[in-house]
Tab-separated table of N, CA and C in Angstrom:
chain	number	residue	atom	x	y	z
A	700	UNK	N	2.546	19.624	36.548
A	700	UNK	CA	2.005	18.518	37.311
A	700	UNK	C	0.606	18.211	36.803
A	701	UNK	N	-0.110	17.335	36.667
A	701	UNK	CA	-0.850	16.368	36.449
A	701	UNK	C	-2.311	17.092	37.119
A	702	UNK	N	-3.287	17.186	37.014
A	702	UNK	CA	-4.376	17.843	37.688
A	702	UNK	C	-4.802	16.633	38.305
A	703	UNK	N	-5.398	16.139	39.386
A	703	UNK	CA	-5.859	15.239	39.981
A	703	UNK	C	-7.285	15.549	39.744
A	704	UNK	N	-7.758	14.428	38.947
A	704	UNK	CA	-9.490	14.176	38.621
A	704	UNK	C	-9.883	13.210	39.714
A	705	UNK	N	-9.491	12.459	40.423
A	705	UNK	CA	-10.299	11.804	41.236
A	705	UNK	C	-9.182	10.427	41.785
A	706	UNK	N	-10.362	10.187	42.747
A	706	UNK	CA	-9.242	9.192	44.273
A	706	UNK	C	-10.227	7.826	43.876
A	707	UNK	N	-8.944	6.676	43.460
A	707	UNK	CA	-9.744	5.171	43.500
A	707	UNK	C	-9.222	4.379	45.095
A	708	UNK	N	-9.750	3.465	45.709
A	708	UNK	CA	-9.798	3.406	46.884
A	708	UNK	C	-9.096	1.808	46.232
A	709	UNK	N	-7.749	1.718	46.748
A	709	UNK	CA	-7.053	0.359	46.264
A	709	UNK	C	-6.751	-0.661	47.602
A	710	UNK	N	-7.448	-1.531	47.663
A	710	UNK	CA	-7.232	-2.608	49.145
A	710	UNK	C	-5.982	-3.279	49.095
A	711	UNK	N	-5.443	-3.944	50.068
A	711	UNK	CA	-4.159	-4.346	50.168
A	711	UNK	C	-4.431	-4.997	51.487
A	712	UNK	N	-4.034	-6.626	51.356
A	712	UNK	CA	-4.697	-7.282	51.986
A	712	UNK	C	-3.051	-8.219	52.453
A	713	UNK	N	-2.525	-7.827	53.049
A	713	UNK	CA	-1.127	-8.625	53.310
A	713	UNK	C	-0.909	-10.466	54.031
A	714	UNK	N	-0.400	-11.121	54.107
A	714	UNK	CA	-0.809	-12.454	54.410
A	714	UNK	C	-0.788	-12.610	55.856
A	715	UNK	N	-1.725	-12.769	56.115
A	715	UNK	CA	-2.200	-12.967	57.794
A	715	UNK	C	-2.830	-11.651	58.198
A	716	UNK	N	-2.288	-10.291	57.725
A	716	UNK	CA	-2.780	-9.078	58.424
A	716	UNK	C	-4.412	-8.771	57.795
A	717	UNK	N	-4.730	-7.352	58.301
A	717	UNK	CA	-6.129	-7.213	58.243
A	717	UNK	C	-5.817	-6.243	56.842
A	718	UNK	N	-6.857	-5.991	56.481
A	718	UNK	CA	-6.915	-5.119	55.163
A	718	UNK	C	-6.609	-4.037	55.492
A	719	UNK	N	-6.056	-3.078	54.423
A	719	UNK	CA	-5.793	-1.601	54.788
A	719	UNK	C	-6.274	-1.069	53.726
A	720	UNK	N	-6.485	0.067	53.860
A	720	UNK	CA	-6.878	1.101	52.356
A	720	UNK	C	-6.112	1.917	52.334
A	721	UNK	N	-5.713	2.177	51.143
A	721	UNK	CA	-4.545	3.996	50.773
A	721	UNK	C	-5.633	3.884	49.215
A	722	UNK	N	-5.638	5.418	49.120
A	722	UNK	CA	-5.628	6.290	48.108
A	722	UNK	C	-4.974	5.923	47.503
A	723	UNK	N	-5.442	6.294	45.893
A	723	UNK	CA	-4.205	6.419	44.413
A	723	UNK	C	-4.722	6.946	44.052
A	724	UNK	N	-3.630	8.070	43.408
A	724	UNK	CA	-3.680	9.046	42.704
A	724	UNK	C	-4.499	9.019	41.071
A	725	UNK	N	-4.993	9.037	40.286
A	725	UNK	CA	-5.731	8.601	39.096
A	725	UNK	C	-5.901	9.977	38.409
A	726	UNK	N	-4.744	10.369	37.148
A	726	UNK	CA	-5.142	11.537	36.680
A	726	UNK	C	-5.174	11.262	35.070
A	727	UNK	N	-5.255	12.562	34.310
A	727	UNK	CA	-5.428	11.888	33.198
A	727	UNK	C	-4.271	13.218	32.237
A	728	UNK	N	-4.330	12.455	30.974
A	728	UNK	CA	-2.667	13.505	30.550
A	728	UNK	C	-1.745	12.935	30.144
A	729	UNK	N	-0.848	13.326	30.216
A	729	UNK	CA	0.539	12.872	30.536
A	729	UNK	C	0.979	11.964	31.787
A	730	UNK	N	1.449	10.992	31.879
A	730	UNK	CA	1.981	10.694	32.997
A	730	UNK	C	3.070	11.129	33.786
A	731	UNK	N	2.679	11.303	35.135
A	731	UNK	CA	4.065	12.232	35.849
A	731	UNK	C	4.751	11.165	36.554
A	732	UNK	N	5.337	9.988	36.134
A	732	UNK	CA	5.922	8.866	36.411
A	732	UNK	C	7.208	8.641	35.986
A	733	UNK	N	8.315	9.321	36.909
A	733	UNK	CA	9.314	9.198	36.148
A	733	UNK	C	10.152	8.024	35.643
A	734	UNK	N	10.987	8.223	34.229
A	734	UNK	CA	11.428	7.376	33.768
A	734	UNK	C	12.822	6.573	35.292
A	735	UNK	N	12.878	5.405	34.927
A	735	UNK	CA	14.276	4.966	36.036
A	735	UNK	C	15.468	5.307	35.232
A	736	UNK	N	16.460	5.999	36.225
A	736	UNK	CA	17.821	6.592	35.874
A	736	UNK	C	18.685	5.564	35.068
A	737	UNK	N	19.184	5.851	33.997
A	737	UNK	CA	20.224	4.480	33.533
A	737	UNK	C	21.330	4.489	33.944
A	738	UNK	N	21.583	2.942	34.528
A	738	UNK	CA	22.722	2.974	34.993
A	738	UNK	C	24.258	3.536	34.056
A	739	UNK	N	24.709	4.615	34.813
A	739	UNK	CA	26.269	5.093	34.186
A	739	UNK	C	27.405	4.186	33.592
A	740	UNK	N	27.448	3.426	34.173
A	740	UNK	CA	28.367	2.196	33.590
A	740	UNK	C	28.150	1.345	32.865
A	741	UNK	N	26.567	1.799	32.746
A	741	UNK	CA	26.388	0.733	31.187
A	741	UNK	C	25.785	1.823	29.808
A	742	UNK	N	26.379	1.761	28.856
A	742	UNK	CA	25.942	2.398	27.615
A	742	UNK	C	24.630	1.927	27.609
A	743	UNK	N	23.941	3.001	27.001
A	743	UNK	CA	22.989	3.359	26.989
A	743	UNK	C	22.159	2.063	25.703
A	744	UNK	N	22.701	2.312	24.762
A	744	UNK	CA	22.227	0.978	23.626
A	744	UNK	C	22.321	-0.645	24.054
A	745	UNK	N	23.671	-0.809	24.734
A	745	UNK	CA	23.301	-1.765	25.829
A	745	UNK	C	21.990	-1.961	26.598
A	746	UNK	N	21.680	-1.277	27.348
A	746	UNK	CA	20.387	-1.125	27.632
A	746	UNK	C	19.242	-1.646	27.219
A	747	UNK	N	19.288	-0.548	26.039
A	747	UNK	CA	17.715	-0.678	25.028
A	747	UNK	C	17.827	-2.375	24.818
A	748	UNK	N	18.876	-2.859	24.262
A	748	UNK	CA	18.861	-4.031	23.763
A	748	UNK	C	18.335	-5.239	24.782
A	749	UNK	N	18.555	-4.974	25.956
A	749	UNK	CA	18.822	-6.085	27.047
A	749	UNK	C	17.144	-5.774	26.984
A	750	UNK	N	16.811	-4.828	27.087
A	750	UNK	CA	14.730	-4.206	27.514
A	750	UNK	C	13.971	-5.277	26.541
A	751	UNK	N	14.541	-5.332	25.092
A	751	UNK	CA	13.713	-5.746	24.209
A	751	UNK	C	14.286	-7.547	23.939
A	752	UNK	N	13.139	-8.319	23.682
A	752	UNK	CA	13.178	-9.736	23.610
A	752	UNK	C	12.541	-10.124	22.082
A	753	UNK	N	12.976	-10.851	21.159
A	753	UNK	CA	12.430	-11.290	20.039
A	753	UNK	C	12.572	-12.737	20.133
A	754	UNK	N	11.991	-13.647	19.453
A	754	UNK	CA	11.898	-15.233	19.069
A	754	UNK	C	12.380	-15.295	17.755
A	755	UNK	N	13.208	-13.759	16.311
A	755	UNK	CA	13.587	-14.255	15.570
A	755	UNK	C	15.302	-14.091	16.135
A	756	UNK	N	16.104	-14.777	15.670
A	756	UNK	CA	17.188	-14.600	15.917
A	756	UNK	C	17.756	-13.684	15.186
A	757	UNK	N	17.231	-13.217	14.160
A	757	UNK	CA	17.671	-12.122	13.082
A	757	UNK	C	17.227	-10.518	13.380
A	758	UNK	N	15.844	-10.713	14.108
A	758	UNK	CA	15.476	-9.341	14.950
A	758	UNK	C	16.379	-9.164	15.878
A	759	UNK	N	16.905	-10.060	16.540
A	759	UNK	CA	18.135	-9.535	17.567
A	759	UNK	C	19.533	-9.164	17.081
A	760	UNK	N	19.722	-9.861	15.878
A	760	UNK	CA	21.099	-9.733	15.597
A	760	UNK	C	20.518	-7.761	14.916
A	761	UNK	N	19.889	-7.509	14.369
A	761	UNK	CA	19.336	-5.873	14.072
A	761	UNK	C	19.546	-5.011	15.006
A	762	UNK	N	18.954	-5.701	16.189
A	762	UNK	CA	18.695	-4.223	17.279
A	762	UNK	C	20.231	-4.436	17.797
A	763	UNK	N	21.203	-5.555	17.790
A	763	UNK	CA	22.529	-5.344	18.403
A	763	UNK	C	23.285	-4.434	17.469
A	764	UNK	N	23.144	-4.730	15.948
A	764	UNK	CA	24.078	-3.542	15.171
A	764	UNK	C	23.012	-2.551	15.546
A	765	UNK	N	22.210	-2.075	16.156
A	765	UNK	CA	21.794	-0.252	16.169
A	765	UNK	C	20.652	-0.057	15.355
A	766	UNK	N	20.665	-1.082	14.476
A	766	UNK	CA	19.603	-1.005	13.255
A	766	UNK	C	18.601	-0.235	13.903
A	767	UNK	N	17.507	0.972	14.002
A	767	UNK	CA	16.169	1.702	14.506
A	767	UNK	C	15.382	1.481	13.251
A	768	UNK	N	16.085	1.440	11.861
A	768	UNK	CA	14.907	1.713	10.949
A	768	UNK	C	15.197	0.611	9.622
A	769	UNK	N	14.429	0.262	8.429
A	769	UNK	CA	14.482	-0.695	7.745
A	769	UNK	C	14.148	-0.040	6.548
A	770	UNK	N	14.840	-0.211	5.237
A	770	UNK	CA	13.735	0.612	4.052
A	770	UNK	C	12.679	-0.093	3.818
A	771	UNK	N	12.282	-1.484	4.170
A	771	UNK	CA	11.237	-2.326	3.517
A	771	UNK	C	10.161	-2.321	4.667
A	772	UNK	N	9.228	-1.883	4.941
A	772	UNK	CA	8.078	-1.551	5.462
A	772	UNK	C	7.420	-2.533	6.183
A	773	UNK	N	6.761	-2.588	7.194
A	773	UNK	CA	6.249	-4.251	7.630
A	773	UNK	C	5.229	-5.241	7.046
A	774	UNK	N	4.434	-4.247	5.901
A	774	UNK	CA	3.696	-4.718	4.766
A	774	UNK	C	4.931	-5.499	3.353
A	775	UNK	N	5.514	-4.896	3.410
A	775	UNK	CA	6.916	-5.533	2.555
A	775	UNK	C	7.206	-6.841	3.404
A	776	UNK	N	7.479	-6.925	4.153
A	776	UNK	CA	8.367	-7.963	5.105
A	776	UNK	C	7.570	-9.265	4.835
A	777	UNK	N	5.795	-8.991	5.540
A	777	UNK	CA	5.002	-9.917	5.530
A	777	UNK	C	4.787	-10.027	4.069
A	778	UNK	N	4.497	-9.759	3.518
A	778	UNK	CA	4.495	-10.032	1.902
A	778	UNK	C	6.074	-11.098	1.242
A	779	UNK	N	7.015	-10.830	1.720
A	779	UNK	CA	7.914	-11.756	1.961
A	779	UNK	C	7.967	-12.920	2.454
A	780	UNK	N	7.369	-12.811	3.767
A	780	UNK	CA	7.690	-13.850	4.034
A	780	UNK	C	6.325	-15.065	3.362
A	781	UNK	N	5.237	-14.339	2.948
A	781	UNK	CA	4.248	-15.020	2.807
A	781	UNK	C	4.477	-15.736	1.245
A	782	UNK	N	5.426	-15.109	0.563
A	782	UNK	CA	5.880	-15.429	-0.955
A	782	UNK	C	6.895	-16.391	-0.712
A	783	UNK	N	7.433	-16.788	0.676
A	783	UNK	CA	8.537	-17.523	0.705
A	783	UNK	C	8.233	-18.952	1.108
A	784	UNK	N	7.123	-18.845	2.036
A	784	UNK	CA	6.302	-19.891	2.551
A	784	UNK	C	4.579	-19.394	2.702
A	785	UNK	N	3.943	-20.054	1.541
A	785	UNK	CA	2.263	-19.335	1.345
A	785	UNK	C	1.958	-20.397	2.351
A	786	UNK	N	2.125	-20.998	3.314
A	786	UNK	CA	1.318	-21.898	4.569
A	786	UNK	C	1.936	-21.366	5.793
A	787	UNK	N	2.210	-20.524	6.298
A	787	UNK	CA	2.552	-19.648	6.911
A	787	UNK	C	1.358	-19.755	7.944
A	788	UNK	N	1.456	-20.234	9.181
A	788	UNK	CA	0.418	-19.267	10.247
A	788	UNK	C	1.052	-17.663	10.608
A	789	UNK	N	0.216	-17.384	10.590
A	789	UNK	CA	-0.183	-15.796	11.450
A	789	UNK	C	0.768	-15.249	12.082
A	790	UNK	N	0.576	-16.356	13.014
A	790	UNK	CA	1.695	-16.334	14.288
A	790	UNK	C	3.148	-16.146	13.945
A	791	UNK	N	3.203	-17.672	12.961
A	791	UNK	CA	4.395	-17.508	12.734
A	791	UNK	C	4.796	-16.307	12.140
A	792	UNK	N	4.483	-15.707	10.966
A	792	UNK	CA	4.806	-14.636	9.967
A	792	UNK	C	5.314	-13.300	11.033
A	793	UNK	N	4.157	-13.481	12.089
A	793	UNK	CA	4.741	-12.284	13.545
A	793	UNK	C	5.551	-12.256	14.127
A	794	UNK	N	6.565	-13.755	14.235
A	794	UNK	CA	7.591	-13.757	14.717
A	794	UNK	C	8.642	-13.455	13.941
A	795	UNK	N	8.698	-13.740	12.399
A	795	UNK	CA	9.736	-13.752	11.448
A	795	UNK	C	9.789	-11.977	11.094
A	796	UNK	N	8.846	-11.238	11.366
A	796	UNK	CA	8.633	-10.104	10.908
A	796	UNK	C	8.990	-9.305	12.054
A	797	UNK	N	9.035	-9.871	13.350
A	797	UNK	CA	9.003	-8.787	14.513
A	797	UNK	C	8.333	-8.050	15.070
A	798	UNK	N	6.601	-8.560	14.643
A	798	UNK	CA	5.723	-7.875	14.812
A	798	UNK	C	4.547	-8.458	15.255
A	799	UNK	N	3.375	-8.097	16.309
A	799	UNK	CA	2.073	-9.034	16.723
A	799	UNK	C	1.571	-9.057	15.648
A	800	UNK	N	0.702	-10.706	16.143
A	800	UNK	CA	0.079	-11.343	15.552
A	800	UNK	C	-1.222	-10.515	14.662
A	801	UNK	N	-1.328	-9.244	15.728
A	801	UNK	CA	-2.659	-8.757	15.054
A	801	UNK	C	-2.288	-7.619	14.376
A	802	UNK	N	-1.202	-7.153	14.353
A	802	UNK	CA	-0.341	-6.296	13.352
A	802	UNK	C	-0.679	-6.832	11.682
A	803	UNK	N	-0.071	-8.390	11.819
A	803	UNK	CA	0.343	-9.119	10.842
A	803	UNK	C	-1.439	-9.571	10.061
A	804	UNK	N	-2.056	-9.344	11.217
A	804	UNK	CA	-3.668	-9.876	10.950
A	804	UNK	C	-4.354	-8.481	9.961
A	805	UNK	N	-3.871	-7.100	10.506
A	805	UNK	CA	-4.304	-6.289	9.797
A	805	UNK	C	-3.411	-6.218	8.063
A	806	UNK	N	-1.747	-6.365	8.151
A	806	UNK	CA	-1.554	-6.267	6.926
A	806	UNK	C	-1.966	-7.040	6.162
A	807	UNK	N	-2.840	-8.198	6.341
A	807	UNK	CA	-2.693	-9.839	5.710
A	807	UNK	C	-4.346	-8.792	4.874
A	808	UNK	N	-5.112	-8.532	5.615
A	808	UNK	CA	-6.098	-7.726	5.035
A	808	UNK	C	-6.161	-6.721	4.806
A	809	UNK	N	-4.632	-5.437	4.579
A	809	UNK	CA	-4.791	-4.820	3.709
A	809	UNK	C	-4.403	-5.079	2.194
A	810	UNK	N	-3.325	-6.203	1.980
A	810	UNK	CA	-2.372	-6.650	1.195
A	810	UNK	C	-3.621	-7.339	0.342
A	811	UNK	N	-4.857	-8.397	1.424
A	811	UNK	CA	-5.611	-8.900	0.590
A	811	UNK	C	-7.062	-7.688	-0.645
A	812	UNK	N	-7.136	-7.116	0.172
A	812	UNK	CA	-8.216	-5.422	0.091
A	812	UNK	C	-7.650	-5.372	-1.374
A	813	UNK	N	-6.048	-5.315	-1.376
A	813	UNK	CA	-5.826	-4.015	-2.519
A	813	UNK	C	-5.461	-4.916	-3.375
A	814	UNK	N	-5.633	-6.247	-3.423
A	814	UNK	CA	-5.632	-6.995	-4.739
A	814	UNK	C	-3.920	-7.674	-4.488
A	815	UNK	N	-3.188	-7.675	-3.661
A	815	UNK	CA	-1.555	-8.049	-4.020
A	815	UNK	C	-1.803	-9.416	-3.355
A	816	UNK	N	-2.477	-9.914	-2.498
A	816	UNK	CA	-2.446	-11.449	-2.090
A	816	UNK	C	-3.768	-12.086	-2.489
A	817	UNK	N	-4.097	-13.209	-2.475
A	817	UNK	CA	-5.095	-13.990	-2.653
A	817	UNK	C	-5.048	-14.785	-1.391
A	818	UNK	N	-6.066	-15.021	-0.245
A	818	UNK	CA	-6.053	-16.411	0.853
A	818	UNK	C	-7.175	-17.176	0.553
A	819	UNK	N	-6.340	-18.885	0.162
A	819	UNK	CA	-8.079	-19.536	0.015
A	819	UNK	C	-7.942	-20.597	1.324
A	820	UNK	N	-8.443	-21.078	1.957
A	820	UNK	CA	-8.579	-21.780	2.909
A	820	UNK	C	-8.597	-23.282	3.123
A	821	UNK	N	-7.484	-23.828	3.141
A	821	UNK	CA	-7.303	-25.254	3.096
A	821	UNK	C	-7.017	-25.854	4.241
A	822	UNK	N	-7.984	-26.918	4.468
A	822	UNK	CA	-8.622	-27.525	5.370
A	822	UNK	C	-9.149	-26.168	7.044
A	823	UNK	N	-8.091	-26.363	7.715
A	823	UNK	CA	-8.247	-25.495	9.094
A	823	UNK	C	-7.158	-24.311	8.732
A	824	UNK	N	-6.246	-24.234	7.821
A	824	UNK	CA	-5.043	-23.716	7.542
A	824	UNK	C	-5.638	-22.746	6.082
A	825	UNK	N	-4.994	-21.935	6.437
A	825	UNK	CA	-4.776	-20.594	5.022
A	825	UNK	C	-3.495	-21.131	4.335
A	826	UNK	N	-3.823	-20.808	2.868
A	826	UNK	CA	-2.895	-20.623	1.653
A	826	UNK	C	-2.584	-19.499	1.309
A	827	UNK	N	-1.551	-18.635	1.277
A	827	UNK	CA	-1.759	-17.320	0.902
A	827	UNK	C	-0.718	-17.623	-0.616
A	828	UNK	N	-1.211	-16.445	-1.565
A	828	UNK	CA	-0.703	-16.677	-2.965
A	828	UNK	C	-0.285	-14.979	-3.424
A	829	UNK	N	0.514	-14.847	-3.506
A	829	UNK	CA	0.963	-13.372	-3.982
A	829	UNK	C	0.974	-13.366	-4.892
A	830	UNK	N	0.364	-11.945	-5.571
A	830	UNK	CA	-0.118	-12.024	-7.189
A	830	UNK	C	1.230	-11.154	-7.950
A	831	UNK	N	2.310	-11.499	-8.130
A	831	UNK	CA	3.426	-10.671	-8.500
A	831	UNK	C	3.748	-9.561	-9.742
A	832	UNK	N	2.046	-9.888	-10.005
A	832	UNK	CA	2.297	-9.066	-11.407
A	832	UNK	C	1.069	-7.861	-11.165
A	833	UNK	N	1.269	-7.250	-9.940
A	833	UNK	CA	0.395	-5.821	-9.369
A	833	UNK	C	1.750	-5.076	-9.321
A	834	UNK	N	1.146	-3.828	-9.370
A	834	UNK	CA	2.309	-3.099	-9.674
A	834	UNK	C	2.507	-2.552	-8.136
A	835	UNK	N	3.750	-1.680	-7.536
A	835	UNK	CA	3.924	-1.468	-6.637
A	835	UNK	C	2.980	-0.192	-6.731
A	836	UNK	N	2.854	0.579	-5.448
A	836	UNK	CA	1.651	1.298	-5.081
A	836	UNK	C	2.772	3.184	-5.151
A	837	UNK	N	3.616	3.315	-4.717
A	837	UNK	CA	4.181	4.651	-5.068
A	837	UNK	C	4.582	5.047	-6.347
A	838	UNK	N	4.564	6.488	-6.844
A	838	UNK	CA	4.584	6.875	-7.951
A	838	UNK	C	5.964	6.365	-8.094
A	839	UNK	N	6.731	6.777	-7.212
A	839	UNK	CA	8.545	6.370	-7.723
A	839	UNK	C	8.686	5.087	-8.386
A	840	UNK	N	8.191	4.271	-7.394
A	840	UNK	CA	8.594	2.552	-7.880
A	840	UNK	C	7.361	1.959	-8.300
A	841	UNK	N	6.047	3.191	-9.063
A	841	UNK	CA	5.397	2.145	-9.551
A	841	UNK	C	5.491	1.675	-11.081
A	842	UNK	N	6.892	2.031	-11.673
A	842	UNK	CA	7.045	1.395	-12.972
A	842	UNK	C	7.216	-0.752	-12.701
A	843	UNK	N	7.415	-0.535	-11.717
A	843	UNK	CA	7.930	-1.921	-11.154
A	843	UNK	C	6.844	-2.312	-10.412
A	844	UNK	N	6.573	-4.405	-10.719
A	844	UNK	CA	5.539	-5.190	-10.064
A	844	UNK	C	6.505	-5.297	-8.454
A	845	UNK	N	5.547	-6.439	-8.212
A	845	UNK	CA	5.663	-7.143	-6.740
A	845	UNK	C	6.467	-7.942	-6.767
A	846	UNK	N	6.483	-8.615	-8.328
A	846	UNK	CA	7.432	-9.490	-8.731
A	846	UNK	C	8.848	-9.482	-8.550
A	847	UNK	N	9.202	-8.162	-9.281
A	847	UNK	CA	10.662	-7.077	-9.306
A	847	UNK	C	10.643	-7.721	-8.207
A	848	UNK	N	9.791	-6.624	-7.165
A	848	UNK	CA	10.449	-6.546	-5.670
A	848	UNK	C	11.251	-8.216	-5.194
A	849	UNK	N	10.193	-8.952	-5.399
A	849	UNK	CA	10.306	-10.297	-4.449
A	849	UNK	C	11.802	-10.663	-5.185
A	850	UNK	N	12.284	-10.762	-6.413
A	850	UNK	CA	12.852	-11.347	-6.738
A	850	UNK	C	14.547	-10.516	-6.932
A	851	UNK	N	13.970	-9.033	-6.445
A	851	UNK	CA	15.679	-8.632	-5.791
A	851	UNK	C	15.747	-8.723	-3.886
A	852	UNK	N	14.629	-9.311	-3.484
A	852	UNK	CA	15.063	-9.552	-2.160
A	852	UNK	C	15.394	-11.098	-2.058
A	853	UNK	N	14.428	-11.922	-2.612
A	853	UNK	CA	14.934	-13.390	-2.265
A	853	UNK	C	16.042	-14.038	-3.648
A	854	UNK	N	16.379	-13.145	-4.734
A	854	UNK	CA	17.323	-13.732	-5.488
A	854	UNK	C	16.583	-14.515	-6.589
């Protein structure tokens, strides 16, 4: 159980009635909040799926086959999609990738850091330009550019 560090005083003010005060509990740790029981009659992956919501239609069709894992990395993905369309907002690239905006904000500046993208800034809008002839970054696949890559995923 949870050590109790201290009591926050939470008001509760109901419509028409007078205020009341109760205690809450406030500890720190682990949370001792148990998970809700899943319902028996529904499989369990059922479940997970119904919990989680995407805006790509292709992230959903993934989590319905079971898909948990991807070999291409979320720095791969956005690098994709940014080679597929270099006027890309942010936003968008977060939805096509399955991932927040500020996820996509940090790979956009590690991808730019290590030399594999270029962004120059046209008008209110970013250009992003992938430089395809950097080599990939692991010893295994670094006989092979960015280029390779892009051009056995998009054909």
């Amino acid at each position: 159980m949870a050590q109790l560090k201290h009591f926050e005083i939470a008001g509760n003010r109901g419509p028409g009635g007078p205020k009341t005060m109760a205690a809450k509990k406030v500890s720190r740790g682990k949370s001792s909040a148990r998970k809700p029981k899943a319902d028996p009659a529904t499989p369990a992956a059922k479940q997970t799926v119904e919990k989680k919501s995407s805006l790509d239609p292709g992230a959903a069709e993934e989590r319905r086959s079971g898909a948990r894992w991807t070999f291409l990395t979320n720095h791969a993905h956005v690098l994709i999609a940014l080679h597929a369309r270099p006027d890309l907002v942010l936003r968008e690239v977060a939805v096509e990738v399955g991932i927040t905006e500020r996820a996509v904000q940090r790979i956009v500046q590690d991808l730019e850091g290590e030399g594999f993208i270029r962004r120059e800034k046209v008008g209110r809008k970013n250009h992003y330009e992938v430089l395809t002839d950097q080599a990939l970054r692991h010893p295994i696949e670094a006989h092979r550019n960015i280029g390779d890559l892009l051009k056995l995923i998009t054909g």
